[in-house]
Amino acid sequence: MNNKIKAAIVGATGYAGVELVRLLALHPHVEISGLASVSFEGKGIEEVYPNFKKMNLPKLASVEDAIAGADVVFASLPHGLSEPLAEQCLASGALLIDLGADFRLESEDEYKEWYKKPFDKPELHDGAVYAQPELFRKNIKDAKIIANPGCYPTAAALALFPALKLGFIESDGIIIDAKSGVTGAGRSLTQNTHYPEANESISAYKVGEHRHTPEIEQSLSYAVGHPMKVLFVPHLLPVNRGIEETIYAKLKDGVTIDEVREAYVKFYENEQFVRIEAKGASAQIRNVTRSNYCDISVHGDMRTGTLILCSCIDNMVKGAAGQAIQNMNIHFGFAEDCGIDMLPSGF
Amino acid sequence: MNNKIKAAIVGATGYAGVELVRLLALHPHVEISGLASVSFEGKGIEEVYPNFKKMNLPKLASVEDAIAGADVVFASLPHGLSEPLAEQCLASGALLIDLGADFRLESEDEYKEWYKKPFDKPELHDGAVYAQPELFRKNIKDAKIIANPGCYPTAAALALFPALKLGFIESDGIIIDAKSGVTGAGRSLTQNTHYPEANESISAYKVGEHRHTPEIEQSLSYAVGHPMKVLFVPHLLPVNRGIEETIYAKLKDGVTIDEVREAYVKFYENEQFVRIEAKGASAQIRNVTRSNYCDISVHGDMRTGTLILCSCIDNMVKGAAGQAIQNMNIHFGFAEDCGIDMLPSGF
Amino acid sequence: MNNKIKAAIVGATGYAGVELVRLLALHPHVEISGLASVSFEGKGIEEVYPNFKKMNLPKLASVEDAIAGADVVFASLPHGLSEPLAEQCLASGALLIDLGADFRLESEDEYKEWYKKPFDKPELHDGAVYAQPELFRKNIKDAKIIANPGCYPTAAALALFPALKLGFIESDGIIIDAKSGVTGAGRSLTQNTHYPEANESISAYKVGEHRHTPEIEQSLSYAVGHPMKVLFVPHLLPVNRGIEETIYAKLKDGVTIDEVREAYVKFYENEQFVRIEAKGASAQIRNVTRSNYCDISVHGDMRTGTLILCSCIDNMVKGAAGQAIQNMNIHFGFAEDCGIDMLPSGF
Amino acid sequence: MNNKIKAAIVGATGYAGVELVRLLALHPHVEISGLASVSFEGKGIEEVYPNFKKMNLPKLASVEDAIAGADVVFASLPHGLSEPLAEQCLASGALLIDLGADFRLESEDEYKEWYKKPFDKPELHDGAVYAQPELFRKNIKDAKIIANPGCYPTAAALALFPALKLGFIESDGIIIDAKSGVTGAGRSLTQNTHYPEANESISAYKVGEHRHTPEIEQSLSYAVGHPMKVLFVPHLLPVNRGIEETIYAKLKDGVTIDEVREAYVKFYENEQFVRIEAKGASAQIRNVTRSNYCDISVHGDMRTGTLILCSCIDNMVKGAAGQAIQNMNIHFGFAEDCGIDMLPSGF
């Protein structure tokens, strides 16, 4: 055990926290050294999640106790709570990988507009990086705080970045129609996620108001070199896991769909976790479920001059815990797919 | 029974046919006089659909036998097969209500482009009307052939027609992101609709190529007075029934969302089967399932100047059998909601 | 409207209450005169259940106001609350149809054992009847209080009664393995019925402790003429609606399965809502969903001398609201299937 | 790669085959050297299962080519086809791990009765062992042919063996009510597994006739030392994966449930993959999905003197591919959990 790094998980009994436990428990270079839970402190995690029976995991503890001695702290907390935790981690020399929203937006103005509060500790934000590995990998190695991307922004940015960067599409008028499995809404009980009301239905929510919007725009602005806006509309999909985004953008004159698809294959040819569908196939959730893959299909409608991208991830893996581990691997110099190379099962 | 009209169903063992049986069996002014099925001729329909045990329905017969003496013939057939049937109906004086595609497109050129064949009997098409009751009701009374709208076009046209007619949106750049339950793919077995491969997934299909596209465009062209194009992308949704379409259109300058919503309420105030959601609510499938209602919610994103409409129907009822009965009611002068006034259950 | 009876629903925003609204709204001999809801008094029911938009239903009111002037009061309340309501109904001359448990058990001892409290108003219980129409129809006409059977007991008693009555099986050793859709757990939020935790799973609950056990035993005791016990184990099934019970009983010597099946067909030949599957078919939920039917299949295993019965109902219709209306129809002399003759759809 | 064993999979495009690919691809001591598929020979497996894109797996080949040079051959074939394959494997010195039925039953008479054919190559059966690791581990090391247990028998035998072995229950009158996810029915298309007909339903099938019955009986006979019979009734459950079996048995006089539960904990204390639920909890599918675990809960009903066991596995992992790998690990001396130590996710 002595050549393993110690990892603590704060917010361990939320769905993202549980998913970190599930994956980190098998990571060859990691020892789970602490689990923190406000709601269940003092219990065994297997009392809350009986799927973890007979696993010998650390007891659920206070944040203080859980992060003591950790080399890396994963946090999955409501917004506003990661900034104070970041300060503790900096003090103790631990890397913070934050699965929440506190450090994702670089612009405090944007943060204020969407979250209705300022940065509480603006001085910390300089050490933080927005860590979408396939797009901004070089920033991750030396970061002190890693802002792990949101689930929807991961699927959106991986799909749109190449087309914008390579100049295939206009930067205005982009529409992202997103569908997410119900785990995306978390463990807390709501009427909308009560089985008989979520099952056999679908509906849009937070139309044009979802806080992942500025995060998507931030990534894409790097592709085009100037601020840009997108329209993002999420839907609650009656599946447990997975996000599918169908994305619409105006093709520039003369661009062909085959040309775009080939450019995508090339753009991601060295990226293990991004896969481009062959012509005629559509990305589908079942091909990525419970894996760290992002599948993207490239389509077009020449009648209206529209590029159509379908992008699928597992919201809990590539959209949360898996990508956080990918970022940890990069930061600590492990193989990037270490502990997250599960093949998707297809059913 | 003697003051009831006689109704025959051709294609009675397909999903739309079965749904017609289910609803017509309770219609106070209708007697089901014949059921035709190529695949199961001679059997009882309860042998194919055991949900119909103890119902005393007519045996499955040949088309000839099933339609003999009928006042109205409902047909749910693959395209190309309704034209010869229409000829038979005209000869016998029966009204044909066609749930297939043969008579939906008024332009033979459009039909050729999308269906790769000409009209076989172009002389019949003059007597046919495209029967979206809420938009083109006056044509239905005297029609000889009623082309019942497709499921996706019903949800799309009801949602977009008012905004186009009233000049709230541009007619170019409209995008329809549609999700349909698996009954929309019918009873035939395919790998995509095999339970383990449809369940817990979603994917787009026939991107930009679905044959409902010209049908939607035809209806909307009547709203604006000139031909127009839309981009239509359907998805296979893991539910049995229901369609949700999220529709994006460019708002004209100065138009507000509240103004649009109020205009929609007014536009449909006398339409029993179209309901506009209050501000803040999104249309959802579970509120219309197994009913003839269409729920529409009106949203906007002023950052990008976009009107967003969510439109939900049950694909088998308002999108097929229910609307066909609505058209029959109009044609024969029955109360328009007769036999199709079921309240949706919400779960 | 003047020849319609007035019906009030107390507990109108629970799932059973909502289902009563859905069905009674179309009943030709009923006017819904009042809806009571403790949680949402003063609101429109369409604010809680948007599936009821544009329906013109009475506002949610206090119990007092809702039941004023009613000829029949349907109550769907937690146990202990129907007895005081019954007193009010008796005073005002209204029939109470109670979908709760207060009046189902005839023996106060049994009630005490399973509900841990005595009858609060024992004098009312004489006027109450346990109203399983197919088994105890003659009691219903003159009842002052109708105890509507529970969902599980309905499926169990309809399946087992004939075999016991006709002496095909032993009365000891009967096992009922039951599976119920999640609406059976009601509208209240629990971790077990949170979508991601109910979906893609199944588990037994209240093993050997469910309060429907004595109710089943009470009905079956009438079949055999002496008290008897059953083992009842319910499971939470990931569907919205429907109950399937697979029931195991010891065949008496010399009894054949075909003989049992034929006797079942005969036993229920005049019962519209009970259907016996042909040899080789199994009862399945989808054949009864959203209808008032109970489908029963008769199987056997001669290696072990076991009669196996599969019994399916929709828990919200035949298991609650539909059967309550059936009882109302019988009591008031309407056609027994009035308002509840919906055909099941099969999908 | 040179210290890895070479594994071939015959029947690689069936669901069990695909699951073997998914798990073996990450096994540290295995190289997948060949994949055979009759239906798709010559294609890439990623053309049939796009979840395997970018994985660099061997092309789908003939059986001959796929098994050449293999140290171990996994076969997932319809019954009757594994015997000739076994002969080839014996000739080439490869271990055959058969996920089919050909070698599971030791008695040719039983095989004839249930499969309606004799052993084609009876001389091979001496070298075959029925490999339920937790019950018959010692036989596995030296076997030439490993008969991997069926999915239902795995859950049943692990649950019942201790109670029978330790004399807590009678060996007659045992009833197994089993529910399986739809992947259990395989990849082939049938009306019953068509999404709209499997979804939102459940039904029993092959009541008392399922071929897993004699396999369960064979294992349990070893526990009691004499032949015994069980009644086994499977149901098709609307989930992708997982089996839940609720099992009923007559308690012997004086046995308490707590005593049984404690004995179970002790019986399996050194078995990594079998977990006993604490008092009050029920085994549920979601706690084992996509893992090699079997969860068992112990309940009782003292009113009827019945022991009730709930047993859950993932039908594709512990019920097929995972257990096959567990058997391979034991045979080759790898750590028993190597490559199959995935934690279940709970959602």
mmCIF file of N, CA and C in Angstrom, chain A residues 15-16 18-19 21-22 25-26 49-55 57 183 195 199-200 240-241 268-278 284 286-287 289-290 293 295 316 341-347, chain D residues 15-16 18-19 21-22 25-26 49-55 57 183 195 199-200 240-241 268-278 284 286-287 289-290 293 295 316 341-347:
data_model
loop_
_atom_site.group_PDB
_atom_site.id
_atom_site.type_symbol
_atom_site.label_atom_id
_atom_site.label_comp_id
_atom_site.label_asym_id
_atom_site.label_seq_id
_atom_site.Cartn_x
_atom_site.Cartn_y
_atom_site.Cartn_z
ATOM 1 N N TYR A 15 -24.702 10.749 -5.216
ATOM 2 C CA TYR A 15 -24.484 9.782 -6.298
ATOM 3 C C TYR A 15 -23.082 9.895 -6.898
ATOM 4 N N ALA A 16 -22.567 11.106 -7.077
ATOM 5 C CA ALA A 16 -21.219 11.243 -7.639
ATOM 6 C C ALA A 16 -20.182 10.706 -6.660
ATOM 7 N N VAL A 18 -20.585 8.303 -4.440
ATOM 8 C CA VAL A 18 -20.680 6.841 -4.463
ATOM 9 C C VAL A 18 -19.979 6.270 -5.687
ATOM 10 N N GLU A 19 -20.134 6.980 -6.785
ATOM 11 C CA GLU A 19 -19.500 6.526 -8.023
ATOM 12 C C GLU A 19 -17.970 6.631 -7.907
ATOM 13 N N VAL A 21 -16.339 6.267 -5.080
ATOM 14 C CA VAL A 21 -15.988 5.119 -4.238
ATOM 15 C C VAL A 21 -15.888 3.864 -5.081
ATOM 16 N N ARG A 22 -16.917 3.645 -5.903
ATOM 17 C CA ARG A 22 -16.990 2.437 -6.731
ATOM 18 C C ARG A 22 -15.747 2.301 -7.619
ATOM 19 N N ALA A 25 -12.049 2.427 -5.549
ATOM 20 C CA ALA A 25 -11.759 1.217 -4.764
ATOM 21 C C ALA A 25 -10.915 0.224 -5.558
ATOM 22 N N LEU A 26 -11.000 0.290 -6.881
ATOM 23 C CA LEU A 26 -10.237 -0.644 -7.717
ATOM 24 C C LEU A 26 -9.008 -0.010 -8.356
ATOM 25 N N TYR A 49 -25.597 2.554 1.402
ATOM 26 C CA TYR A 49 -25.536 1.912 0.087
ATOM 27 C C TYR A 49 -25.191 0.445 0.263
ATOM 28 N N PRO A 50 -26.214 -0.401 0.386
ATOM 29 C CA PRO A 50 -25.947 -1.823 0.661
ATOM 30 C C PRO A 50 -25.220 -2.530 -0.490
ATOM 31 N N ASN A 51 -25.107 -1.874 -1.636
ATOM 32 C CA ASN A 51 -24.260 -2.440 -2.698
ATOM 33 C C ASN A 51 -22.799 -2.538 -2.256
ATOM 34 N N PHE A 52 -22.422 -1.831 -1.187
ATOM 35 C CA PHE A 52 -21.029 -1.837 -0.725
ATOM 36 C C PHE A 52 -20.789 -2.788 0.457
ATOM 37 N N LYS A 53 -21.744 -3.674 0.697
ATOM 38 C CA LYS A 53 -21.526 -4.672 1.762
ATOM 39 C C LYS A 53 -20.236 -5.451 1.519
ATOM 40 N N LYS A 54 -19.578 -5.854 2.579
ATOM 41 C CA LYS A 54 -18.417 -6.764 2.536
ATOM 42 C C LYS A 54 -17.234 -6.143 1.778
ATOM 43 N N MET A 55 -17.126 -4.799 1.787
ATOM 44 C CA MET A 55 -16.106 -4.120 0.986
ATOM 45 C C MET A 55 -14.992 -3.537 1.828
ATOM 46 N N LEU A 57 -14.714 -0.642 3.522
ATOM 47 C CA LEU A 57 -14.411 0.758 3.224
ATOM 48 C C LEU A 57 -14.342 1.571 4.516
ATOM 49 N N THR A 183 -30.275 9.961 -12.595
ATOM 50 C CA THR A 183 -29.205 10.130 -11.611
ATOM 51 C C THR A 183 -28.614 11.537 -11.679
ATOM 52 N N TYR A 195 -40.623 7.692 -8.942
ATOM 53 C CA TYR A 195 -40.679 6.733 -10.051
ATOM 54 C C TYR A 195 -41.907 6.876 -10.950
ATOM 55 N N ASN A 199 -41.027 7.961 -14.819
ATOM 56 C CA ASN A 199 -41.126 6.815 -15.725
ATOM 57 C C ASN A 199 -42.122 7.097 -16.847
ATOM 58 N N GLU A 200 -41.855 6.557 -18.040
ATOM 59 C CA GLU A 200 -42.789 6.664 -19.169
ATOM 60 C C GLU A 200 -43.136 8.126 -19.475
ATOM 61 N N ASN A 240 -31.655 5.525 -15.984
ATOM 62 C CA ASN A 240 -30.840 5.824 -14.810
ATOM 63 C C ASN A 240 -29.644 6.700 -15.147
ATOM 64 N N ARG A 241 -28.935 6.331 -16.209
ATOM 65 C CA ARG A 241 -27.672 6.965 -16.511
ATOM 66 C C ARG A 241 -27.563 7.331 -17.977
ATOM 67 N N TYR A 268 -9.565 13.599 -32.775
ATOM 68 C CA TYR A 268 -9.595 12.756 -31.574
ATOM 69 C C TYR A 268 -8.844 11.433 -31.746
ATOM 70 N N GLU A 269 -7.996 11.325 -32.769
ATOM 71 C CA GLU A 269 -7.425 9.996 -33.020
ATOM 72 C C GLU A 269 -6.537 9.512 -31.879
ATOM 73 N N ASN A 270 -5.936 10.417 -31.152
ATOM 74 C CA ASN A 270 -5.086 10.003 -30.029
ATOM 75 C C ASN A 270 -5.789 10.083 -28.674
ATOM 76 N N GLU A 271 -7.048 10.357 -28.740
ATOM 77 C CA GLU A 271 -7.805 10.416 -27.489
ATOM 78 C C GLU A 271 -8.530 9.093 -27.286
ATOM 79 N N GLN A 272 -8.141 8.378 -26.242
ATOM 80 C CA GLN A 272 -8.732 7.066 -26.005
ATOM 81 C C GLN A 272 -10.236 7.140 -25.758
ATOM 82 N N PHE A 273 -10.658 8.205 -25.081
ATOM 83 C CA PHE A 273 -12.032 8.206 -24.564
ATOM 84 C C PHE A 273 -13.048 8.910 -25.461
ATOM 85 N N VAL A 274 -12.613 9.401 -26.617
ATOM 86 C CA VAL A 274 -13.573 10.019 -27.532
ATOM 87 C C VAL A 274 -13.593 9.203 -28.822
ATOM 88 N N ARG A 275 -14.797 8.823 -29.220
ATOM 89 C CA ARG A 275 -14.943 7.962 -30.386
ATOM 90 C C ARG A 275 -15.945 8.580 -31.365
ATOM 91 N N ILE A 276 -15.595 8.570 -32.633
ATOM 92 C CA ILE A 276 -16.470 9.154 -33.654
ATOM 93 C C ILE A 276 -17.168 8.022 -34.385
ATOM 94 N N GLU A 277 -18.485 8.109 -34.492
ATOM 95 C CA GLU A 277 -19.252 7.073 -35.175
ATOM 96 C C GLU A 277 -18.985 7.102 -36.681
ATOM 97 N N ALA A 278 -19.055 5.917 -37.286
ATOM 98 C CA ALA A 278 -18.966 5.827 -38.739
ATOM 99 C C ALA A 278 -20.198 6.482 -39.359
ATOM 100 N N GLN A 284 -25.330 6.565 -29.319
ATOM 101 C CA GLN A 284 -26.430 6.210 -28.424
ATOM 102 C C GLN A 284 -25.903 5.903 -27.029
ATOM 103 N N ARG A 286 -26.525 3.681 -24.782
ATOM 104 C CA ARG A 286 -26.169 2.332 -24.331
ATOM 105 C C ARG A 286 -24.744 1.926 -24.729
ATOM 106 N N ASN A 287 -24.177 2.618 -25.698
ATOM 107 C CA ASN A 287 -22.803 2.275 -26.094
ATOM 108 C C ASN A 287 -21.737 2.895 -25.193
ATOM 109 N N THR A 289 -22.631 3.609 -21.623
ATOM 110 C CA THR A 289 -23.059 3.510 -20.226
ATOM 111 C C THR A 289 -22.013 2.822 -19.353
ATOM 112 N N ARG A 290 -21.791 3.399 -18.185
ATOM 113 C CA ARG A 290 -20.861 2.888 -17.174
ATOM 114 C C ARG A 290 -19.419 2.815 -17.675
ATOM 115 N N TYR A 293 -16.212 6.683 -21.858
ATOM 116 C CA TYR A 293 -16.196 7.094 -23.254
ATOM 117 C C TYR A 293 -17.196 8.202 -23.561
ATOM 118 N N ASP A 295 -19.107 9.204 -27.086
ATOM 119 C CA ASP A 295 -19.343 8.855 -28.491
ATOM 120 C C ASP A 295 -19.991 10.032 -29.194
ATOM 121 N N MET A 316 -22.519 9.908 -14.934
ATOM 122 C CA MET A 316 -21.846 9.658 -13.664
ATOM 123 C C MET A 316 -20.371 9.301 -13.841
ATOM 124 N N ASP A 341 -10.777 2.265 -17.384
ATOM 125 C CA ASP A 341 -10.746 1.698 -18.736
ATOM 126 C C ASP A 341 -11.843 0.654 -18.963
ATOM 127 N N MET A 342 -12.867 0.689 -18.134
ATOM 128 C CA MET A 342 -13.974 -0.263 -18.300
ATOM 129 C C MET A 342 -14.546 -0.158 -19.714
ATOM 130 N N LEU A 343 -14.827 -1.297 -20.310
ATOM 131 C CA LEU A 343 -15.532 -1.301 -21.593
ATOM 132 C C LEU A 343 -17.033 -1.135 -21.320
ATOM 133 N N PRO A 344 -17.688 -0.338 -22.153
ATOM 134 C CA PRO A 344 -19.155 -0.267 -22.016
ATOM 135 C C PRO A 344 -19.768 -1.586 -22.461
ATOM 136 N N SER A 345 -20.947 -1.902 -21.939
ATOM 137 C CA SER A 345 -21.471 -3.246 -22.188
ATOM 138 C C SER A 345 -22.496 -3.323 -23.315
ATOM 139 N N GLY A 346 -23.085 -2.207 -23.660
ATOM 140 C CA GLY A 346 -24.049 -2.250 -24.769
ATOM 141 C C GLY A 346 -25.464 -2.646 -24.346
ATOM 142 N N PHE A 347 -25.602 -3.195 -23.143
ATOM 143 C CA PHE A 347 -26.943 -3.542 -22.654
ATOM 144 C C PHE A 347 -26.874 -3.748 -21.143
ATOM 145 N N TYR D 15 -25.263 -12.420 -26.160
ATOM 146 C CA TYR D 15 -25.098 -11.523 -25.014
ATOM 147 C C TYR D 15 -24.055 -12.038 -24.026
ATOM 148 N N ALA D 16 -24.026 -13.351 -23.775
ATOM 149 C CA ALA D 16 -23.032 -13.875 -22.835
ATOM 150 C C ALA D 16 -21.626 -13.739 -23.427
ATOM 151 N N VAL D 18 -20.573 -11.437 -25.542
ATOM 152 C CA VAL D 18 -20.189 -10.022 -25.474
ATOM 153 C C VAL D 18 -19.751 -9.644 -24.057
ATOM 154 N N GLU D 19 -20.428 -10.224 -23.094
ATOM 155 C CA GLU D 19 -20.090 -9.933 -21.709
ATOM 156 C C GLU D 19 -18.713 -10.529 -21.364
ATOM 157 N N VAL D 21 -16.282 -10.834 -23.558
ATOM 158 C CA VAL D 21 -15.349 -9.895 -24.195
ATOM 159 C C VAL D 21 -15.112 -8.698 -23.285
ATOM 160 N N ARG D 22 -16.216 -8.120 -22.810
ATOM 161 C CA ARG D 22 -16.141 -6.922 -21.971
ATOM 162 C C ARG D 22 -15.246 -7.144 -20.745
ATOM 163 N N ALA D 25 -11.328 -8.539 -21.626
ATOM 164 C CA ALA D 25 -10.448 -7.527 -22.225
ATOM 165 C C ALA D 25 -9.621 -6.808 -21.166
ATOM 166 N N LEU D 26 -10.118 -6.772 -19.930
ATOM 167 C CA LEU D 26 -9.387 -6.083 -18.856
ATOM 168 C C LEU D 26 -8.685 -7.059 -17.911
ATOM 169 N N TYR D 49 -21.478 -4.702 -32.336
ATOM 170 C CA TYR D 49 -21.623 -4.061 -31.031
ATOM 171 C C TYR D 49 -20.787 -2.778 -31.014
ATOM 172 N N PRO D 50 -21.394 -1.664 -31.385
ATOM 173 C CA PRO D 50 -20.618 -0.419 -31.486
ATOM 174 C C PRO D 50 -20.090 0.076 -30.136
ATOM 175 N N ASN D 51 -20.544 -0.527 -29.044
ATOM 176 C CA ASN D 51 -19.927 -0.208 -27.764
ATOM 177 C C ASN D 51 -18.453 -0.608 -27.736
ATOM 178 N N PHE D 52 -18.015 -1.446 -28.675
ATOM 179 C CA PHE D 52 -16.616 -1.899 -28.700
ATOM 180 C C PHE D 52 -15.747 -1.126 -29.699
ATOM 181 N N LYS D 53 -16.246 0.001 -30.179
ATOM 182 C CA LYS D 53 -15.423 0.817 -31.072
ATOM 183 C C LYS D 53 -14.076 1.155 -30.423
ATOM 184 N N LYS D 54 -13.027 1.280 -31.205
ATOM 185 C CA LYS D 54 -11.707 1.769 -30.762
ATOM 186 C C LYS D 54 -11.077 0.836 -29.718
ATOM 187 N N MET D 55 -11.408 -0.467 -29.769
ATOM 188 C CA MET D 55 -10.951 -1.386 -28.733
ATOM 189 C C MET D 55 -9.869 -2.324 -29.233
ATOM 190 N N LEU D 57 -10.039 -5.242 -30.916
ATOM 191 C CA LEU D 57 -10.311 -6.652 -30.614
ATOM 192 C C LEU D 57 -10.114 -7.503 -31.867
ATOM 193 N N THR D 183 -32.239 -9.553 -20.775
ATOM 194 C CA THR D 183 -31.033 -10.095 -21.402
ATOM 195 C C THR D 183 -30.967 -11.605 -21.230
ATOM 196 N N TYR D 195 -39.743 -4.301 -27.244
ATOM 197 C CA TYR D 195 -39.820 -3.321 -26.164
ATOM 198 C C TYR D 195 -41.243 -3.021 -25.679
ATOM 199 N N ASN D 199 -41.949 -4.129 -21.790
ATOM 200 C CA ASN D 199 -41.944 -2.966 -20.898
ATOM 201 C C ASN D 199 -43.273 -2.857 -20.146
ATOM 202 N N GLU D 200 -43.220 -2.382 -18.908
ATOM 203 C CA GLU D 200 -44.432 -2.130 -18.122
ATOM 204 C C GLU D 200 -45.291 -3.384 -18.004
ATOM 205 N N ASN D 240 -33.082 -4.735 -17.730
ATOM 206 C CA ASN D 240 -32.096 -5.343 -18.622
ATOM 207 C C ASN D 240 -31.395 -6.536 -17.988
ATOM 208 N N ARG D 241 -30.970 -6.350 -16.743
ATOM 209 C CA ARG D 241 -30.125 -7.343 -16.106
ATOM 210 C C ARG D 241 -30.600 -7.643 -14.707
ATOM 211 N N TYR D 268 -20.838 -18.528 4.487
ATOM 212 C CA TYR D 268 -20.238 -17.795 3.376
ATOM 213 C C TYR D 268 -19.193 -16.778 3.819
ATOM 214 N N GLU D 269 -18.716 -16.881 5.063
ATOM 215 C CA GLU D 269 -17.848 -15.797 5.537
ATOM 216 C C GLU D 269 -16.556 -15.681 4.739
ATOM 217 N N ASN D 270 -16.080 -16.770 4.184
ATOM 218 C CA ASN D 270 -14.851 -16.704 3.388
ATOM 219 C C ASN D 270 -15.102 -16.622 1.892
ATOM 220 N N GLU D 271 -16.341 -16.482 1.547
ATOM 221 C CA GLU D 271 -16.667 -16.355 0.124
ATOM 222 C C GLU D 271 -16.833 -14.884 -0.216
ATOM 223 N N GLN D 272 -15.934 -14.374 -1.054
ATOM 224 C CA GLN D 272 -15.973 -12.957 -1.401
ATOM 225 C C GLN D 272 -17.284 -12.569 -2.081
ATOM 226 N N PHE D 273 -17.814 -13.471 -2.903
ATOM 227 C CA PHE D 273 -18.889 -13.065 -3.806
ATOM 228 C C PHE D 273 -20.297 -13.371 -3.296
ATOM 229 N N VAL D 274 -20.397 -13.898 -2.094
ATOM 230 C CA VAL D 274 -21.732 -14.139 -1.544
ATOM 231 C C VAL D 274 -21.883 -13.301 -0.285
ATOM 232 N N ARG D 275 -22.956 -12.544 -0.235
ATOM 233 C CA ARG D 275 -23.181 -11.624 0.883
ATOM 234 C C ARG D 275 -24.563 -11.854 1.480
ATOM 235 N N ILE D 276 -24.632 -11.873 2.785
ATOM 236 C CA ILE D 276 -25.907 -12.103 3.463
ATOM 237 C C ILE D 276 -26.401 -10.769 4.009
ATOM 238 N N GLU D 277 -27.642 -10.432 3.704
ATOM 239 C CA GLU D 277 -28.209 -9.166 4.168
ATOM 240 C C GLU D 277 -28.419 -9.191 5.682
ATOM 241 N N ALA D 278 -28.294 -8.036 6.302
ATOM 242 C CA ALA D 278 -28.622 -7.912 7.718
ATOM 243 C C ALA D 278 -30.129 -8.102 7.906
ATOM 244 N N GLN D 284 -31.741 -7.036 -3.193
ATOM 245 C CA GLN D 284 -32.350 -6.418 -4.355
ATOM 246 C C GLN D 284 -31.369 -6.388 -5.516
ATOM 247 N N ARG D 286 -30.534 -4.188 -7.733
ATOM 248 C CA ARG D 286 -29.654 -3.050 -7.975
ATOM 249 C C ARG D 286 -28.367 -3.104 -7.149
ATOM 250 N N ASN D 287 -28.360 -3.872 -6.092
ATOM 251 C CA ASN D 287 -27.138 -3.968 -5.283
ATOM 252 C C ASN D 287 -26.107 -4.929 -5.842
ATOM 253 N N THR D 289 -26.063 -5.496 -9.552
ATOM 254 C CA THR D 289 -25.998 -5.342 -11.004
ATOM 255 C C THR D 289 -24.571 -5.077 -11.493
ATOM 256 N N ARG D 290 -24.211 -5.739 -12.554
ATOM 257 C CA ARG D 290 -22.908 -5.606 -13.220
ATOM 258 C C ARG D 290 -21.738 -5.972 -12.302
ATOM 259 N N TYR D 293 -21.340 -10.436 -7.552
ATOM 260 C CA TYR D 293 -21.873 -10.763 -6.240
ATOM 261 C C TYR D 293 -23.229 -11.468 -6.313
ATOM 262 N N ASP D 295 -26.314 -11.638 -3.575
ATOM 263 C CA ASP D 295 -26.838 -11.171 -2.288
ATOM 264 C C ASP D 295 -28.010 -12.047 -1.876
ATOM 265 N N MET D 316 -25.949 -11.833 -16.215
ATOM 266 C CA MET D 316 -24.882 -11.870 -17.216
ATOM 267 C C MET D 316 -23.498 -11.991 -16.576
ATOM 268 N N ASP D 341 -13.705 -8.205 -9.969
ATOM 269 C CA ASP D 341 -13.899 -7.613 -8.640
ATOM 270 C C ASP D 341 -14.617 -6.262 -8.690
ATOM 271 N N MET D 342 -15.320 -5.992 -9.799
ATOM 272 C CA MET D 342 -16.062 -4.743 -9.920
ATOM 273 C C MET D 342 -17.033 -4.588 -8.759
ATOM 274 N N LEU D 343 -17.099 -3.373 -8.211
ATOM 275 C CA LEU D 343 -18.116 -3.089 -7.203
ATOM 276 C C LEU D 343 -19.443 -2.795 -7.904
ATOM 277 N N PRO D 344 -20.529 -3.304 -7.382
ATOM 278 C CA PRO D 344 -21.833 -2.916 -7.941
ATOM 279 C C PRO D 344 -22.104 -1.453 -7.627
ATOM 280 N N SER D 345 -22.892 -0.805 -8.463
ATOM 281 C CA SER D 345 -23.016 0.645 -8.316
ATOM 282 C C SER D 345 -24.253 1.083 -7.541
ATOM 283 N N GLY D 346 -25.233 0.245 -7.453
ATOM 284 C CA GLY D 346 -26.427 0.639 -6.685
ATOM 285 C C GLY D 346 -27.433 1.441 -7.494
ATOM 286 N N PHE D 347 -27.040 1.952 -8.655
ATOM 287 C CA PHE D 347 -27.976 2.698 -9.519
ATOM 288 C C PHE D 347 -27.375 2.798 -10.911
#
